[in-house]
Amino acid sequence: MSTTRKICARGLSSSSTIRNVLHHCGNHSKVQQQGRINSWQRMFSTLETLPPLIYASKHKGPIVDQLWTLRLQAKQKAAASPDPIDMKRPRPPSESMTKITYDFESDDFLKEQYRNPFGGLRFGKVLEDLDALAGNIAFSHVQDPTVNIVTASVDRIRLSGAVDMDRNQQLSGKVTFVGSSSMEIRMQCKGDGEDDPWMEGECPFLLSIL
């Protein structure tokens, strides 16, 4: 587990927590420790001053915008629900399954946004979508609007074969592992009608209550 991951798992706002984590993760001078503490606290404090999600997503791609809007709506619905969240109820991976389609066959504007100068796929944009989708999957499992979800890392991404830009592509994923303060999400992308995905990825997520 990385230093940042331990900090997120134990609480973002406590300088004593950060100092304890630094102590266990390696030898640092007091000046180095204080410098890192100040840096992390500045980074985490910006969470309170970020623009509303619905506005921030407008500066992203259309798929990220769609996913962030869906997550915001789900958070608002969960916050307005009078029923308490049953945290003891088992939640199978199928319950968190989320899918989104790249409609390349009928949406030329979308296809051009994802096409690189050589006619292939702009994979960087898919990585943005991958992160946004993983956040939606994580929230669909947690279902708690008070919990903040942070991408810890992308453990691995496997690519195989070329992407047919004239065929619709489907990005999907689900929760595959859950711990006390983290979860793992596995995602894949494949063309419509294809059996094997051309991309598979795994993302550990952290849960924290601010």
mmCIF file of C-alpha atoms in Angstrom:
data_model
loop_
_atom_site.group_PDB
_atom_site.id
_atom_site.type_symbol
_atom_site.label_atom_id
_atom_site.label_comp_id
_atom_site.label_asym_id
_atom_site.label_seq_id
_atom_site.Cartn_x
_atom_site.Cartn_y
_atom_site.Cartn_z
ATOM 1 C CA MET A 1 0.000 0.000 0.000
ATOM 2 C CA SER A 2 1.438 3.371 -0.976
ATOM 3 C CA THR A 3 1.960 6.252 1.479
ATOM 4 C CA THR A 4 -0.879 8.288 -0.024
ATOM 5 C CA ARG A 5 -3.173 5.274 0.058
ATOM 6 C CA LYS A 6 -2.512 4.754 3.774
ATOM 7 C CA ILE A 7 -3.248 8.414 4.458
ATOM 8 C CA CYS A 8 -6.535 8.265 2.554
ATOM 9 C CA ALA A 9 -7.548 5.062 4.284
ATOM 10 C CA ARG A 10 -6.880 6.456 7.766
ATOM 11 C CA GLY A 11 -8.294 9.952 7.273
ATOM 12 C CA LEU A 12 -7.279 12.883 5.091
ATOM 13 C CA SER A 13 -7.402 15.805 7.488
ATOM 14 C CA SER A 14 -5.295 14.608 10.419
ATOM 15 C CA SER A 15 -1.689 15.836 10.453
ATOM 16 C CA SER A 16 -0.877 13.332 13.203
ATOM 17 C CA THR A 17 -2.126 10.516 10.964
ATOM 18 C CA ILE A 18 0.046 11.732 8.102
ATOM 19 C CA ARG A 19 3.059 12.004 10.420
ATOM 20 C CA ASN A 20 2.509 8.447 11.696
ATOM 21 C CA VAL A 21 2.262 7.106 8.162
ATOM 22 C CA LEU A 22 5.500 8.868 7.177
ATOM 23 C CA HIS A 23 7.186 7.357 10.209
ATOM 24 C CA HIS A 24 6.244 3.827 9.154
ATOM 25 C CA CYS A 25 6.965 4.322 5.448
ATOM 26 C CA GLY A 26 10.592 5.374 5.732
ATOM 27 C CA ASN A 27 13.143 7.554 7.442
ATOM 28 C CA HIS A 28 12.570 11.255 6.895
ATOM 29 C CA SER A 29 13.975 14.288 8.647
ATOM 30 C CA LYS A 30 11.577 16.537 10.536
ATOM 31 C CA VAL A 31 11.876 19.165 7.818
ATOM 32 C CA GLN A 32 11.057 16.614 5.116
ATOM 33 C CA GLN A 33 8.147 15.266 7.130
ATOM 34 C CA GLN A 34 6.681 18.713 7.751
ATOM 35 C CA GLY A 35 7.115 19.635 4.093
ATOM 36 C CA ARG A 36 5.207 16.556 2.981
ATOM 37 C CA ILE A 37 2.522 17.102 5.612
ATOM 38 C CA ASN A 38 1.968 20.668 4.412
ATOM 39 C CA SER A 39 1.868 19.518 0.773
ATOM 40 C CA TRP A 40 -0.686 16.778 1.416
ATOM 41 C CA GLN A 41 -2.849 18.998 3.599
ATOM 42 C CA ARG A 42 -2.955 21.659 0.864
ATOM 43 C CA MET A 43 -3.882 18.999 -1.679
ATOM 44 C CA PHE A 44 -6.649 17.492 0.434
ATOM 45 C CA SER A 45 -8.020 20.890 1.542
ATOM 46 C CA THR A 46 -8.810 21.731 -2.092
ATOM 47 C CA LEU A 47 -11.542 19.087 -1.974
ATOM 48 C CA GLU A 48 -13.728 21.603 -0.144
ATOM 49 C CA THR A 49 -13.210 24.357 -2.722
ATOM 50 C CA LEU A 50 -13.647 22.356 -5.919
ATOM 51 C CA PRO A 51 -16.456 23.542 -8.232
ATOM 52 C CA PRO A 52 -19.715 21.563 -8.203
ATOM 53 C CA LEU A 53 -19.415 18.280 -10.070
ATOM 54 C CA ILE A 54 -22.064 19.214 -12.605
ATOM 55 C CA TYR A 55 -19.993 22.227 -13.727
ATOM 56 C CA ALA A 56 -16.571 20.575 -13.607
ATOM 57 C CA SER A 57 -17.723 17.724 -15.841
ATOM 58 C CA LYS A 58 -18.573 20.151 -18.653
ATOM 59 C CA HIS A 59 -14.854 20.673 -19.245
ATOM 60 C CA LYS A 60 -14.329 16.951 -19.808
ATOM 61 C CA GLY A 61 -15.312 14.714 -22.704
ATOM 62 C CA PRO A 62 -18.928 13.716 -23.428
ATOM 63 C CA ILE A 63 -18.598 10.284 -21.827
ATOM 64 C CA VAL A 64 -17.056 11.673 -18.627
ATOM 65 C CA ASP A 65 -19.760 14.346 -18.544
ATOM 66 C CA GLN A 66 -22.436 11.695 -18.860
ATOM 67 C CA LEU A 67 -20.907 9.488 -16.167
ATOM 68 C CA TRP A 68 -20.340 12.340 -13.692
ATOM 69 C CA THR A 69 -23.892 13.571 -14.205
ATOM 70 C CA LEU A 70 -25.264 10.078 -13.533
ATOM 71 C CA ARG A 71 -23.149 9.808 -10.377
ATOM 72 C CA LEU A 72 -24.308 13.218 -9.145
ATOM 73 C CA GLN A 73 -27.932 12.227 -9.693
ATOM 74 C CA ALA A 74 -27.369 8.960 -7.821
ATOM 75 C CA LYS A 75 -25.763 10.855 -4.914
ATOM 76 C CA GLN A 76 -28.646 13.316 -4.744
ATOM 77 C CA LYS A 77 -31.176 10.472 -4.811
ATOM 78 C CA ALA A 78 -29.339 8.622 -2.031
ATOM 79 C CA ALA A 79 -29.080 11.785 0.084
ATOM 80 C CA ALA A 80 -32.809 12.471 -0.278
ATOM 81 C CA SER A 81 -33.842 8.919 0.578
ATOM 82 C CA PRO A 82 -35.411 8.565 4.063
ATOM 83 C CA ASP A 83 -34.373 4.921 4.278
ATOM 84 C CA PRO A 84 -31.090 4.219 6.102
ATOM 85 C CA ILE A 85 -28.296 2.446 4.228
ATOM 86 C CA ASP A 86 -28.042 -1.215 5.192
ATOM 87 C CA MET A 87 -24.265 -1.641 5.309
ATOM 88 C CA LYS A 88 -24.572 -5.285 6.424
ATOM 89 C CA ARG A 89 -26.525 -6.409 3.376
ATOM 90 C CA PRO A 90 -24.352 -8.518 1.048
ATOM 91 C CA ARG A 91 -23.926 -6.881 -2.342
ATOM 92 C CA PRO A 92 -22.923 -9.188 -5.194
ATOM 93 C CA PRO A 93 -20.626 -7.899 -7.972
ATOM 94 C CA SER A 94 -23.516 -8.043 -10.452
ATOM 95 C CA GLU A 95 -25.272 -5.307 -8.484
ATOM 96 C CA SER A 96 -22.487 -2.839 -9.234
ATOM 97 C CA MET A 97 -22.221 -3.755 -12.937
ATOM 98 C CA THR A 98 -22.205 -0.536 -14.987
ATOM 99 C CA LYS A 99 -21.991 -0.133 -18.751
ATOM 100 C CA ILE A 100 -21.665 2.744 -21.170
ATOM 101 C CA THR A 101 -21.619 2.655 -24.966
ATOM 102 C CA TYR A 102 -19.529 4.603 -27.455
ATOM 103 C CA ASP A 103 -22.008 5.133 -30.262
ATOM 104 C CA PHE A 104 -19.422 5.392 -33.021
ATOM 105 C CA GLU A 105 -21.749 3.960 -35.673
ATOM 106 C CA SER A 106 -24.290 6.787 -35.600
ATOM 107 C CA ASP A 107 -22.524 9.654 -33.772
ATOM 108 C CA ASP A 108 -19.831 10.991 -36.121
ATOM 109 C CA PHE A 109 -18.977 13.863 -33.790
ATOM 110 C CA LEU A 110 -18.243 11.442 -30.933
ATOM 111 C CA LYS A 111 -16.194 9.216 -33.211
ATOM 112 C CA GLU A 112 -14.047 12.133 -34.373
ATOM 113 C CA GLN A 113 -13.381 13.142 -30.767
ATOM 114 C CA TYR A 114 -11.945 9.685 -30.104
ATOM 115 C CA ARG A 115 -10.102 9.246 -33.398
ATOM 116 C CA ASN A 116 -6.397 10.071 -33.518
ATOM 117 C CA PRO A 117 -4.664 11.595 -36.582
ATOM 118 C CA PHE A 118 -3.810 8.095 -37.831
ATOM 119 C CA GLY A 119 -7.396 6.860 -37.764
ATOM 120 C CA GLY A 120 -6.995 4.835 -34.573
ATOM 121 C CA LEU A 121 -8.331 5.339 -31.071
ATOM 122 C CA ARG A 122 -7.183 8.163 -28.785
ATOM 123 C CA PHE A 123 -6.480 5.917 -25.830
ATOM 124 C CA GLY A 124 -5.875 8.832 -23.440
ATOM 125 C CA LYS A 125 -9.539 9.796 -23.660
ATOM 126 C CA VAL A 126 -10.553 6.219 -22.880
ATOM 127 C CA LEU A 127 -8.381 6.371 -19.751
ATOM 128 C CA GLU A 128 -10.361 9.428 -18.589
ATOM 129 C CA ASP A 129 -13.584 7.499 -19.183
ATOM 130 C CA LEU A 130 -12.146 4.483 -17.375
ATOM 131 C CA ASP A 131 -11.532 6.531 -14.238
ATOM 132 C CA ALA A 132 -14.995 8.124 -14.372
ATOM 133 C CA LEU A 133 -16.719 4.768 -14.885
ATOM 134 C CA ALA A 134 -14.808 3.229 -11.977
ATOM 135 C CA GLY A 135 -16.054 6.050 -9.743
ATOM 136 C CA ASN A 136 -19.652 5.328 -10.746
ATOM 137 C CA ILE A 137 -19.170 1.619 -10.088
ATOM 138 C CA ALA A 138 -17.647 2.300 -6.665
ATOM 139 C CA PHE A 139 -20.534 4.562 -5.680
ATOM 140 C CA SER A 140 -23.153 2.088 -6.899
ATOM 141 C CA HIS A 141 -21.636 -0.391 -4.450
ATOM 142 C CA VAL A 142 -21.223 1.986 -1.504
ATOM 143 C CA GLN A 143 -24.481 3.945 -2.026
ATOM 144 C CA ASP A 144 -23.463 6.425 0.675
ATOM 145 C CA PRO A 145 -23.378 10.109 -0.377
ATOM 146 C CA THR A 146 -21.185 11.022 2.625
ATOM 147 C CA VAL A 147 -18.318 8.829 1.445
ATOM 148 C CA ASN A 148 -15.616 10.278 -0.813
ATOM 149 C CA ILE A 149 -14.174 7.908 -3.395
ATOM 150 C CA VAL A 150 -10.578 8.344 -4.556
ATOM 151 C CA THR A 151 -8.708 6.429 -7.252
ATOM 152 C CA ALA A 152 -5.669 4.905 -5.526
ATOM 153 C CA SER A 153 -4.001 3.613 -8.680
ATOM 154 C CA VAL A 154 -4.487 1.657 -11.861
ATOM 155 C CA ASP A 155 -2.756 -1.650 -11.183
ATOM 156 C CA ARG A 156 -2.659 -2.892 -14.753
ATOM 157 C CA ILE A 157 -4.190 -2.411 -18.183
ATOM 158 C CA ARG A 158 -4.026 -5.148 -20.772
ATOM 159 C CA LEU A 159 -4.485 -4.294 -24.443
ATOM 160 C CA SER A 160 -4.974 -6.783 -27.254
ATOM 161 C CA GLY A 161 -5.831 -6.126 -30.875
ATOM 162 C CA ALA A 162 -6.847 -3.000 -32.747
ATOM 163 C CA VAL A 163 -10.057 -1.048 -32.153
ATOM 164 C CA ASP A 164 -12.610 -0.840 -34.970
ATOM 165 C CA MET A 165 -13.640 2.830 -34.975
ATOM 166 C CA ASP A 166 -16.609 2.053 -37.221
ATOM 167 C CA ARG A 167 -18.167 -0.244 -34.626
ATOM 168 C CA ASN A 168 -19.825 0.720 -31.347
ATOM 169 C CA GLN A 169 -17.690 0.017 -28.288
ATOM 170 C CA GLN A 170 -18.917 -0.878 -24.822
ATOM 171 C CA LEU A 171 -17.065 0.017 -21.627
ATOM 172 C CA SER A 172 -18.220 -1.971 -18.591
ATOM 173 C CA GLY A 173 -17.071 -2.954 -15.132
ATOM 174 C CA LYS A 174 -17.961 -4.184 -11.659
ATOM 175 C CA VAL A 175 -16.592 -4.517 -8.135
ATOM 176 C CA THR A 176 -14.442 -7.619 -7.653
ATOM 177 C CA PHE A 177 -13.055 -7.101 -4.131
ATOM 178 C CA VAL A 178 -14.092 -5.060 -1.082
ATOM 179 C CA GLY A 179 -12.119 -4.342 2.091
ATOM 180 C CA SER A 180 -12.826 -2.147 5.108
ATOM 181 C CA SER A 181 -11.622 1.054 3.425
ATOM 182 C CA SER A 182 -10.897 0.091 -0.169
ATOM 183 C CA MET A 183 -12.253 -1.855 -3.098
ATOM 184 C CA GLU A 184 -11.041 -3.201 -6.408
ATOM 185 C CA ILE A 185 -12.869 -2.667 -9.681
ATOM 186 C CA ARG A 186 -12.287 -4.570 -12.896
ATOM 187 C CA MET A 187 -13.288 -3.046 -16.230
ATOM 188 C CA GLN A 188 -13.156 -3.991 -19.862
ATOM 189 C CA CYS A 189 -13.966 -2.568 -23.281
ATOM 190 C CA LYS A 190 -15.001 -4.492 -26.381
ATOM 191 C CA GLY A 191 -16.775 -3.939 -29.665
ATOM 192 C CA ASP A 192 -20.451 -4.773 -30.074
ATOM 193 C CA GLY A 193 -20.862 -8.398 -31.038
ATOM 194 C CA GLU A 194 -17.320 -9.305 -30.025
ATOM 195 C CA ASP A 195 -16.636 -11.953 -27.389
ATOM 196 C CA ASP A 196 -13.167 -10.906 -26.280
ATOM 197 C CA PRO A 197 -12.376 -7.434 -24.900
ATOM 198 C CA TRP A 198 -9.522 -5.451 -26.412
ATOM 199 C CA MET A 199 -8.885 -3.777 -23.057
ATOM 200 C CA GLU A 200 -9.001 -4.982 -19.448
ATOM 201 C CA GLY A 201 -8.075 -2.915 -16.394
ATOM 202 C CA GLU A 202 -8.039 -3.098 -12.600
ATOM 203 C CA CYS A 203 -8.348 -0.075 -10.307
ATOM 204 C CA PRO A 204 -8.061 -0.068 -6.489
ATOM 205 C CA PHE A 205 -10.261 2.595 -4.877
ATOM 206 C CA LEU A 206 -10.122 4.231 -1.447
ATOM 207 C CA LEU A 207 -13.089 5.240 0.664
ATOM 208 C CA SER A 208 -12.887 8.110 3.135
ATOM 209 C CA ILE A 209 -15.345 10.171 5.152
ATOM 210 C CA LEU A 210 -14.424 13.849 5.340
#
